Amino acid sequence: VYTSGQWTGDLNAFTIDASGDLSTTPAWTAASKVPVPNSRVIKTWNGTSYTDFTYSGVNTTALRNALRNDPSDSPQNIINYLRGDRSMENNNSGFRVRGGVLGDIIDSQPVYVGAPNARLYVGRSFNGASSYASWANSLNRTPVVYVGANDGMLHGFNATTGQTASGVETYAYVPKKVIENGIGELASPDYQHRYFVDGELTVADAYNGSSWRTVLVGTLGFGGVAKDRSTTANAIFALDVTDPANVTFLWEKSSTDIPALGINQGRPVIAQIANGDWSVLLGNGANSSDGKAALISINVFTGAERVTT
């Protein structure tokens, strides 16, 4: 959900009883269970490495675009704010006052990642199919719900109920392109709503030639519009979420890397293609610099792309 004007968001979990009746009271609300800033696992890709979203890990040049020539608006303070530090919130002398740390969730749809179906590929003969059942049965992972928000992050939340950790954020990823697109604006008291991580997500199991992995792919959706609103600045990213306690980075591609990539509003598809590789397939979306409709194919594990117009 989201609240207009305040531009805060939430993700609520409701139980369903044996009769199919939905509880009217949430089992948990993610916004009320966001960890304290220093204990959150927030990652980004800075162009050379997958690193913590901290002052030392982020190229702060893009963040400086949001500064108001006020000493409080240092890149370090902005990053602290984005991580959830609310100590400097003051519309008159500091940063924008938020109704909550979690940003608005509008077009991104929550995706549940739990135990895989071990019988999914029984009787299939493609490469890796015979080992899928044993791999699926070997996993004992905590279920997680992933969703994008316009606080500039992809979020993962513990999807259990009735436990202390239920609903707690497990992981967040800030795409490099979102930083370049002006994520620092979120701290300004003059903030006018923008989309950041607003695209749909897809999650699928894929075979890398030796083992199966669970891969999440997302785009920025309407967040793929540049800071000046005049150009496309989209990105598509892939993360290995096989182990929710150790999410790893695969790749991030922007419209600079793939000129055919426009403002993508469709859900990416992960599938094995004719040559046996597992690929991400998506339509390029509107306003690409090429100005043509295109099908984009990106290797799930290497990030090698191919564009067909």
mmCIF file of C-alpha atoms in Angstrom:
data_model
loop_
_atom_site.group_PDB
_atom_site.id
_atom_site.type_symbol
_atom_site.label_atom_id
_atom_site.label_comp_id
_atom_site.label_asym_id
_atom_site.label_seq_id
_atom_site.Cartn_x
_atom_site.Cartn_y
_atom_site.Cartn_z
ATOM 1 C CA VAL A 1 0.000 0.000 0.000
ATOM 2 C CA TYR A 2 0.983 3.657 -0.176
ATOM 3 C CA THR A 3 -0.129 6.997 1.233
ATOM 4 C CA SER A 4 -0.283 9.914 -1.192
ATOM 5 C CA GLY A 5 1.259 13.166 -0.035
ATOM 6 C CA GLN A 6 3.370 11.526 2.655
ATOM 7 C CA TRP A 7 4.610 8.940 0.116
ATOM 8 C CA THR A 8 5.048 6.238 2.694
ATOM 9 C CA GLY A 9 4.232 2.596 2.085
ATOM 10 C CA ASP A 10 3.602 -0.711 3.779
ATOM 11 C CA LEU A 11 3.318 -4.421 3.123
ATOM 12 C CA ASN A 12 0.746 -6.269 5.225
ATOM 13 C CA ALA A 13 0.317 -10.007 5.764
ATOM 14 C CA PHE A 14 -3.087 -11.558 6.477
ATOM 15 C CA THR A 15 -3.794 -15.150 7.445
ATOM 16 C CA ILE A 16 -6.508 -17.267 5.806
ATOM 17 C CA ASP A 17 -8.289 -19.858 7.945
ATOM 18 C CA ALA A 18 -9.401 -23.362 6.953
ATOM 19 C CA SER A 19 -12.750 -21.987 5.729
ATOM 20 C CA GLY A 20 -11.035 -19.544 3.398
ATOM 21 C CA ASP A 21 -11.871 -16.479 5.475
ATOM 22 C CA LEU A 22 -9.323 -13.686 5.443
ATOM 23 C CA SER A 23 -8.355 -12.183 8.776
ATOM 24 C CA THR A 24 -9.244 -8.514 9.144
ATOM 25 C CA THR A 25 -6.179 -7.868 11.296
ATOM 26 C CA PRO A 26 -2.694 -8.088 9.752
ATOM 27 C CA ALA A 27 -0.434 -10.815 11.076
ATOM 28 C CA TRP A 28 2.356 -8.282 10.560
ATOM 29 C CA THR A 29 3.040 -4.945 8.912
ATOM 30 C CA ALA A 30 6.472 -4.476 7.382
ATOM 31 C CA ALA A 31 6.620 -0.729 8.005
ATOM 32 C CA SER A 32 6.410 -1.271 11.752
ATOM 33 C CA LYS A 33 9.227 -3.827 11.756
ATOM 34 C CA VAL A 34 11.987 -2.198 9.696
ATOM 35 C CA PRO A 35 15.273 -2.809 11.567
ATOM 36 C CA VAL A 36 17.265 0.083 13.021
ATOM 37 C CA PRO A 37 19.468 1.777 10.385
ATOM 38 C CA ASN A 38 22.812 0.258 11.320
ATOM 39 C CA SER A 39 21.473 -3.303 11.428
ATOM 40 C CA ARG A 40 19.761 -3.241 8.027
ATOM 41 C CA VAL A 41 21.323 -5.279 5.212
ATOM 42 C CA ILE A 42 21.262 -2.768 2.329
ATOM 43 C CA LYS A 43 23.430 -3.435 -0.708
ATOM 44 C CA THR A 44 24.213 -1.663 -3.960
ATOM 45 C CA TRP A 45 26.439 -2.039 -7.003
ATOM 46 C CA ASN A 46 28.781 0.894 -7.481
ATOM 47 C CA GLY A 47 29.933 -0.044 -10.974
ATOM 48 C CA THR A 48 32.855 -2.174 -9.873
ATOM 49 C CA SER A 49 31.736 -4.059 -6.768
ATOM 50 C CA TYR A 50 28.694 -5.304 -4.876
ATOM 51 C CA THR A 51 28.935 -3.437 -1.622
ATOM 52 C CA ASP A 52 27.121 -2.058 1.402
ATOM 53 C CA PHE A 53 24.993 1.038 0.831
ATOM 54 C CA THR A 54 27.165 3.284 2.966
ATOM 55 C CA TYR A 55 29.188 6.444 2.439
ATOM 56 C CA SER A 56 32.339 4.435 1.753
ATOM 57 C CA GLY A 57 30.598 2.104 -0.681
ATOM 58 C CA VAL A 58 28.652 4.584 -2.807
ATOM 59 C CA ASN A 59 29.826 7.020 -5.461
ATOM 60 C CA THR A 60 28.340 10.149 -3.895
ATOM 61 C CA THR A 61 28.545 12.414 -6.956
ATOM 62 C CA ALA A 62 24.914 11.748 -7.867
ATOM 63 C CA LEU A 63 23.785 12.318 -4.287
ATOM 64 C CA ARG A 64 25.316 15.801 -4.352
ATOM 65 C CA ASN A 65 22.788 16.823 -6.988
ATOM 66 C CA ALA A 66 20.151 16.907 -4.239
ATOM 67 C CA LEU A 67 22.092 19.125 -1.838
ATOM 68 C CA ARG A 68 20.685 22.543 -0.895
ATOM 69 C CA ASN A 69 23.990 24.150 0.148
ATOM 70 C CA ASP A 70 23.113 23.382 3.738
ATOM 71 C CA PRO A 71 25.769 21.748 5.962
ATOM 72 C CA SER A 72 23.251 19.143 7.054
ATOM 73 C CA ASP A 73 22.906 17.938 3.457
ATOM 74 C CA SER A 74 26.224 16.103 3.272
ATOM 75 C CA PRO A 75 26.264 12.829 1.291
ATOM 76 C CA GLN A 76 26.922 10.986 4.558
ATOM 77 C CA ASN A 77 23.796 12.453 6.150
ATOM 78 C CA ILE A 78 21.679 11.708 3.087
ATOM 79 C CA ILE A 79 22.789 8.071 3.100
ATOM 80 C CA ASN A 80 22.027 7.832 6.817
ATOM 81 C CA TYR A 81 18.558 9.249 6.092
ATOM 82 C CA LEU A 82 17.934 6.764 3.282
ATOM 83 C CA ARG A 83 19.025 3.920 5.566
ATOM 84 C CA GLY A 84 16.313 4.985 8.009
ATOM 85 C CA ASP A 85 17.960 7.486 10.355
ATOM 86 C CA ARG A 86 15.179 9.925 11.334
ATOM 87 C CA SER A 87 17.154 12.107 13.717
ATOM 88 C CA MET A 88 17.582 14.921 11.174
ATOM 89 C CA GLU A 89 13.974 15.098 9.972
ATOM 90 C CA ASN A 90 12.790 18.695 10.171
ATOM 91 C CA ASN A 91 11.100 20.376 7.232
ATOM 92 C CA ASN A 92 12.449 23.795 8.227
ATOM 93 C CA SER A 93 16.063 23.078 9.125
ATOM 94 C CA GLY A 94 16.793 19.520 8.071
ATOM 95 C CA PHE A 95 15.457 16.706 5.936
ATOM 96 C CA ARG A 96 11.918 15.880 4.843
ATOM 97 C CA VAL A 97 9.737 14.543 7.625
ATOM 98 C CA ARG A 98 8.520 11.041 6.769
ATOM 99 C CA GLY A 99 5.510 9.200 8.061
ATOM 100 C CA GLY A 100 7.656 6.071 8.056
ATOM 101 C CA VAL A 101 10.928 4.712 6.691
ATOM 102 C CA LEU A 102 9.369 2.413 4.074
ATOM 103 C CA GLY A 103 8.552 4.252 0.835
ATOM 104 C CA ASP A 104 5.442 4.035 -1.308
ATOM 105 C CA ILE A 105 4.769 0.736 -3.105
ATOM 106 C CA ILE A 106 2.729 1.434 -6.220
ATOM 107 C CA ASP A 107 3.356 -0.606 -9.384
ATOM 108 C CA SER A 108 5.779 -3.232 -8.106
ATOM 109 C CA GLN A 109 3.970 -6.424 -7.117
ATOM 110 C CA PRO A 110 5.046 -8.542 -4.127
ATOM 111 C CA VAL A 111 6.653 -11.873 -5.087
ATOM 112 C CA TYR A 112 6.736 -14.777 -2.611
ATOM 113 C CA VAL A 113 9.809 -17.022 -2.636
ATOM 114 C CA GLY A 114 9.456 -20.133 -0.514
ATOM 115 C CA ALA A 115 10.177 -23.822 -1.003
ATOM 116 C CA PRO A 116 10.502 -24.887 -4.661
ATOM 117 C CA ASN A 117 8.253 -27.584 -6.106
ATOM 118 C CA ALA A 118 10.451 -30.693 -6.346
ATOM 119 C CA ARG A 119 8.105 -32.294 -8.916
ATOM 120 C CA LEU A 120 8.246 -29.340 -11.298
ATOM 121 C CA TYR A 121 10.506 -30.993 -13.892
ATOM 122 C CA VAL A 122 9.795 -34.685 -13.302
ATOM 123 C CA GLY A 123 9.974 -36.505 -16.655
ATOM 124 C CA ARG A 124 11.665 -33.615 -18.455
ATOM 125 C CA SER A 125 14.872 -34.203 -20.393
ATOM 126 C CA PHE A 126 16.491 -30.781 -20.779
ATOM 127 C CA ASN A 127 19.892 -30.036 -19.268
ATOM 128 C CA GLY A 128 19.689 -29.984 -15.476
ATOM 129 C CA ALA A 129 16.137 -31.321 -15.211
ATOM 130 C CA SER A 130 17.204 -34.625 -13.664
ATOM 131 C CA SER A 131 18.942 -32.898 -10.748
ATOM 132 C CA TYR A 132 16.178 -30.414 -9.962
ATOM 133 C CA ALA A 133 14.191 -32.590 -7.538
ATOM 134 C CA SER A 134 17.159 -33.401 -5.305
ATOM 135 C CA TRP A 135 18.227 -29.742 -5.275
ATOM 136 C CA ALA A 136 14.714 -28.573 -4.405
ATOM 137 C CA ASN A 137 14.392 -31.133 -1.615
ATOM 138 C CA SER A 138 17.741 -30.070 -0.156
ATOM 139 C CA LEU A 139 16.660 -26.463 0.425
ATOM 140 C CA ASN A 140 15.359 -25.402 3.794
ATOM 141 C CA ARG A 141 15.086 -21.660 3.395
ATOM 142 C CA THR A 142 13.067 -19.055 5.189
ATOM 143 C CA PRO A 143 10.284 -17.762 2.900
ATOM 144 C CA VAL A 144 10.687 -14.153 1.806
ATOM 145 C CA VAL A 145 8.436 -11.660 0.033
ATOM 146 C CA TYR A 146 10.259 -9.276 -2.324
ATOM 147 C CA VAL A 147 8.835 -5.981 -3.579
ATOM 148 C CA GLY A 148 10.137 -2.720 -5.025
ATOM 149 C CA ALA A 149 9.411 0.647 -3.408
ATOM 150 C CA ASN A 150 9.853 4.271 -4.364
ATOM 151 C CA ASP A 151 12.277 4.813 -1.515
ATOM 152 C CA GLY A 152 14.747 3.560 -4.123
ATOM 153 C CA MET A 153 15.067 0.001 -2.844
ATOM 154 C CA LEU A 154 14.084 -3.533 -3.631
ATOM 155 C CA HIS A 155 13.039 -4.971 -0.259
ATOM 156 C CA GLY A 156 12.861 -8.521 1.064
ATOM 157 C CA PHE A 157 10.675 -9.296 4.101
ATOM 158 C CA ASN A 158 10.488 -12.432 6.227
ATOM 159 C CA ALA A 159 7.258 -14.083 5.044
ATOM 160 C CA THR A 160 6.572 -16.297 8.055
ATOM 161 C CA THR A 161 3.830 -15.593 10.584
ATOM 162 C CA GLY A 162 3.803 -15.983 14.329
ATOM 163 C CA GLN A 163 7.559 -15.607 14.788
ATOM 164 C CA THR A 164 9.626 -12.760 16.179
ATOM 165 C CA ALA A 165 11.278 -12.244 12.788
ATOM 166 C CA SER A 166 8.000 -12.368 10.837
ATOM 167 C CA GLY A 167 7.636 -9.292 8.629
ATOM 168 C CA VAL A 168 11.141 -8.030 9.385
ATOM 169 C CA GLU A 169 13.163 -6.720 6.436
ATOM 170 C CA THR A 170 15.815 -9.302 5.526
ATOM 171 C CA TYR A 171 17.508 -7.499 2.646
ATOM 172 C CA ALA A 172 17.387 -4.406 0.441
ATOM 173 C CA TYR A 173 19.089 -3.499 -2.843
ATOM 174 C CA VAL A 174 19.611 0.015 -4.208
ATOM 175 C CA PRO A 175 20.276 -0.121 -7.965
ATOM 176 C CA LYS A 176 23.216 1.976 -9.154
ATOM 177 C CA LYS A 177 20.986 3.689 -11.705
ATOM 178 C CA VAL A 178 18.571 4.795 -8.958
ATOM 179 C CA ILE A 179 21.402 6.648 -7.243
ATOM 180 C CA GLU A 180 22.235 8.348 -10.547
ATOM 181 C CA ASN A 181 18.561 9.162 -11.097
ATOM 182 C CA GLY A 182 18.474 11.325 -7.965
ATOM 183 C CA ILE A 183 17.560 9.170 -4.958
ATOM 184 C CA GLY A 184 18.951 11.961 -2.762
ATOM 185 C CA GLU A 185 15.850 14.030 -3.590
ATOM 186 C CA LEU A 186 13.951 11.907 -1.076
ATOM 187 C CA ALA A 187 15.653 13.853 1.725
ATOM 188 C CA SER A 188 14.570 17.276 0.490
ATOM 189 C CA PRO A 189 11.658 19.027 2.270
ATOM 190 C CA ASP A 190 10.701 20.226 -1.227
ATOM 191 C CA TYR A 191 10.471 16.640 -2.520
ATOM 192 C CA GLN A 192 7.981 16.111 -5.329
ATOM 193 C CA HIS A 193 7.032 12.465 -5.764
ATOM 194 C CA ARG A 194 9.159 10.383 -8.096
ATOM 195 C CA TYR A 195 9.245 6.723 -9.002
ATOM 196 C CA PHE A 196 12.465 4.819 -8.299
ATOM 197 C CA VAL A 197 12.145 1.006 -7.971
ATOM 198 C CA ASP A 198 8.651 0.708 -9.390
ATOM 199 C CA GLY A 199 8.858 -2.179 -11.870
ATOM 200 C CA GLU A 200 7.459 -5.660 -11.624
ATOM 201 C CA LEU A 201 9.653 -8.513 -10.419
ATOM 202 C CA THR A 202 10.015 -12.083 -11.520
ATOM 203 C CA VAL A 203 11.645 -14.987 -9.691
ATOM 204 C CA ALA A 204 12.502 -18.383 -11.176
ATOM 205 C CA ASP A 205 14.876 -21.288 -10.719
ATOM 206 C CA ALA A 206 17.550 -21.497 -13.422
ATOM 207 C CA TYR A 207 20.371 -23.967 -14.147
ATOM 208 C CA ASN A 208 23.861 -22.515 -14.542
ATOM 209 C CA GLY A 209 25.397 -25.645 -16.046
ATOM 210 C CA SER A 210 26.370 -27.264 -12.769
ATOM 211 C CA SER A 211 23.712 -26.330 -10.217
ATOM 212 C CA TRP A 212 20.273 -24.791 -9.842
ATOM 213 C CA ARG A 213 19.880 -21.270 -8.475
ATOM 214 C CA THR A 214 16.874 -19.095 -7.629
ATOM 215 C CA VAL A 215 17.140 -15.791 -9.479
ATOM 216 C CA LEU A 216 15.218 -12.543 -9.000
ATOM 217 C CA VAL A 217 15.026 -10.042 -11.868
ATOM 218 C CA GLY A 218 13.522 -6.571 -11.628
ATOM 219 C CA THR A 219 13.317 -3.297 -13.514
ATOM 220 C CA LEU A 220 12.694 0.271 -12.414
ATOM 221 C CA GLY A 221 9.366 0.610 -14.274
ATOM 222 C CA PHE A 222 8.341 4.261 -14.207
ATOM 223 C CA GLY A 223 11.505 4.830 -12.190
ATOM 224 C CA GLY A 224 13.381 4.562 -15.462
ATOM 225 C CA VAL A 225 12.954 8.272 -16.155
ATOM 226 C CA ALA A 226 15.994 10.501 -15.707
ATOM 227 C CA LYS A 227 16.162 13.207 -13.053
ATOM 228 C CA ASP A 228 15.381 15.917 -15.625
ATOM 229 C CA ARG A 229 12.359 13.875 -16.826
ATOM 230 C CA SER A 230 13.474 14.324 -20.448
ATOM 231 C CA THR A 231 15.355 11.069 -21.074
ATOM 232 C CA THR A 232 15.150 7.379 -20.287
ATOM 233 C CA ALA A 233 17.373 6.144 -17.468
ATOM 234 C CA ASN A 234 16.099 2.639 -16.843
ATOM 235 C CA ALA A 235 17.867 -0.401 -15.461
ATOM 236 C CA ILE A 236 17.306 -4.122 -15.139
ATOM 237 C CA PHE A 237 19.055 -6.087 -12.404
ATOM 238 C CA ALA A 238 19.458 -9.704 -11.356
ATOM 239 C CA LEU A 239 20.133 -11.144 -7.899
ATOM 240 C CA ASP A 240 20.727 -14.699 -6.724
ATOM 241 C CA VAL A 241 18.197 -15.206 -3.896
ATOM 242 C CA THR A 242 18.740 -18.951 -3.443
ATOM 243 C CA ASP A 243 19.825 -18.284 0.131
ATOM 244 C CA PRO A 244 17.832 -15.336 1.557
ATOM 245 C CA ALA A 245 20.466 -14.883 4.245
ATOM 246 C CA ASN A 246 23.152 -14.410 1.596
ATOM 247 C CA VAL A 247 21.669 -12.678 -1.456
ATOM 248 C CA THR A 248 24.341 -12.212 -4.108
ATOM 249 C CA PHE A 249 24.617 -9.848 -7.052
ATOM 250 C CA LEU A 250 24.594 -11.136 -10.638
ATOM 251 C CA TRP A 251 24.431 -7.999 -12.793
ATOM 252 C CA GLU A 252 22.790 -4.644 -13.440
ATOM 253 C CA LYS A 253 22.298 -3.248 -16.953
ATOM 254 C CA SER A 254 21.149 0.290 -17.688
ATOM 255 C CA SER A 255 19.796 2.013 -20.773
ATOM 256 C CA THR A 256 23.369 3.228 -21.280
ATOM 257 C CA ASP A 257 24.513 -0.393 -21.603
ATOM 258 C CA ILE A 258 21.473 -1.365 -23.697
ATOM 259 C CA PRO A 259 20.259 1.651 -25.755
ATOM 260 C CA ALA A 260 17.153 -0.313 -26.768
ATOM 261 C CA LEU A 261 16.004 -0.412 -23.123
ATOM 262 C CA GLY A 262 13.207 2.096 -22.604
ATOM 263 C CA ILE A 263 10.702 2.577 -19.793
ATOM 264 C CA ASN A 264 9.850 -1.047 -19.218
ATOM 265 C CA GLN A 265 6.475 -1.679 -17.567
ATOM 266 C CA GLY A 266 6.155 -5.379 -18.307
ATOM 267 C CA ARG A 267 7.198 -8.282 -16.133
ATOM 268 C CA PRO A 268 10.461 -9.933 -17.247
ATOM 269 C CA VAL A 269 10.370 -13.644 -18.110
ATOM 270 C CA ILE A 270 13.102 -16.127 -17.147
ATOM 271 C CA ALA A 271 13.278 -19.121 -19.491
ATOM 272 C CA GLN A 272 15.628 -21.587 -21.110
ATOM 273 C CA ILE A 273 16.140 -20.661 -24.774
ATOM 274 C CA ALA A 274 17.002 -22.808 -27.796
ATOM 275 C CA ASN A 275 20.773 -22.887 -27.207
ATOM 276 C CA GLY A 276 20.244 -24.223 -23.679
ATOM 277 C CA ASP A 277 21.082 -20.996 -21.874
ATOM 278 C CA TRP A 278 18.729 -19.520 -19.303
ATOM 279 C CA SER A 279 17.813 -15.971 -20.261
ATOM 280 C CA VAL A 280 15.804 -12.986 -19.115
ATOM 281 C CA LEU A 281 13.368 -11.942 -21.849
ATOM 282 C CA LEU A 282 11.528 -8.635 -21.896
ATOM 283 C CA GLY A 283 10.039 -6.085 -24.250
ATOM 284 C CA ASN A 284 12.138 -2.952 -24.299
ATOM 285 C CA GLY A 285 9.376 -0.471 -23.392
ATOM 286 C CA ALA A 286 8.611 3.062 -24.523
ATOM 287 C CA ASN A 287 11.017 5.949 -25.156
ATOM 288 C CA SER A 288 14.173 3.969 -25.858
ATOM 289 C CA SER A 289 16.979 5.926 -27.467
ATOM 290 C CA ASP A 290 16.712 3.587 -30.480
ATOM 291 C CA GLY A 291 13.057 4.512 -30.907
ATOM 292 C CA LYS A 292 12.124 0.973 -31.982
ATOM 293 C CA ALA A 293 10.194 -1.904 -30.465
ATOM 294 C CA ALA A 294 12.614 -4.636 -29.447
ATOM 295 C CA LEU A 295 12.906 -7.923 -27.609
ATOM 296 C CA ILE A 296 15.814 -7.947 -25.176
ATOM 297 C CA SER A 297 17.433 -11.209 -24.091
ATOM 298 C CA ILE A 298 20.014 -11.229 -21.276
ATOM 299 C CA ASN A 299 21.872 -14.311 -20.060
ATOM 300 C CA VAL A 300 20.709 -14.906 -16.480
ATOM 301 C CA PHE A 301 24.163 -15.674 -15.130
ATOM 302 C CA THR A 302 26.623 -13.727 -17.317
ATOM 303 C CA GLY A 303 24.582 -10.634 -18.173
ATOM 304 C CA ALA A 304 25.438 -10.950 -21.870
ATOM 305 C CA GLU A 305 22.643 -9.287 -23.830
ATOM 306 C CA ARG A 306 21.098 -9.633 -27.259
ATOM 307 C CA VAL A 307 18.565 -7.249 -28.818
ATOM 308 C CA THR A 308 16.164 -8.209 -31.592
ATOM 309 C CA THR A 309 14.276 -5.421 -33.367
#
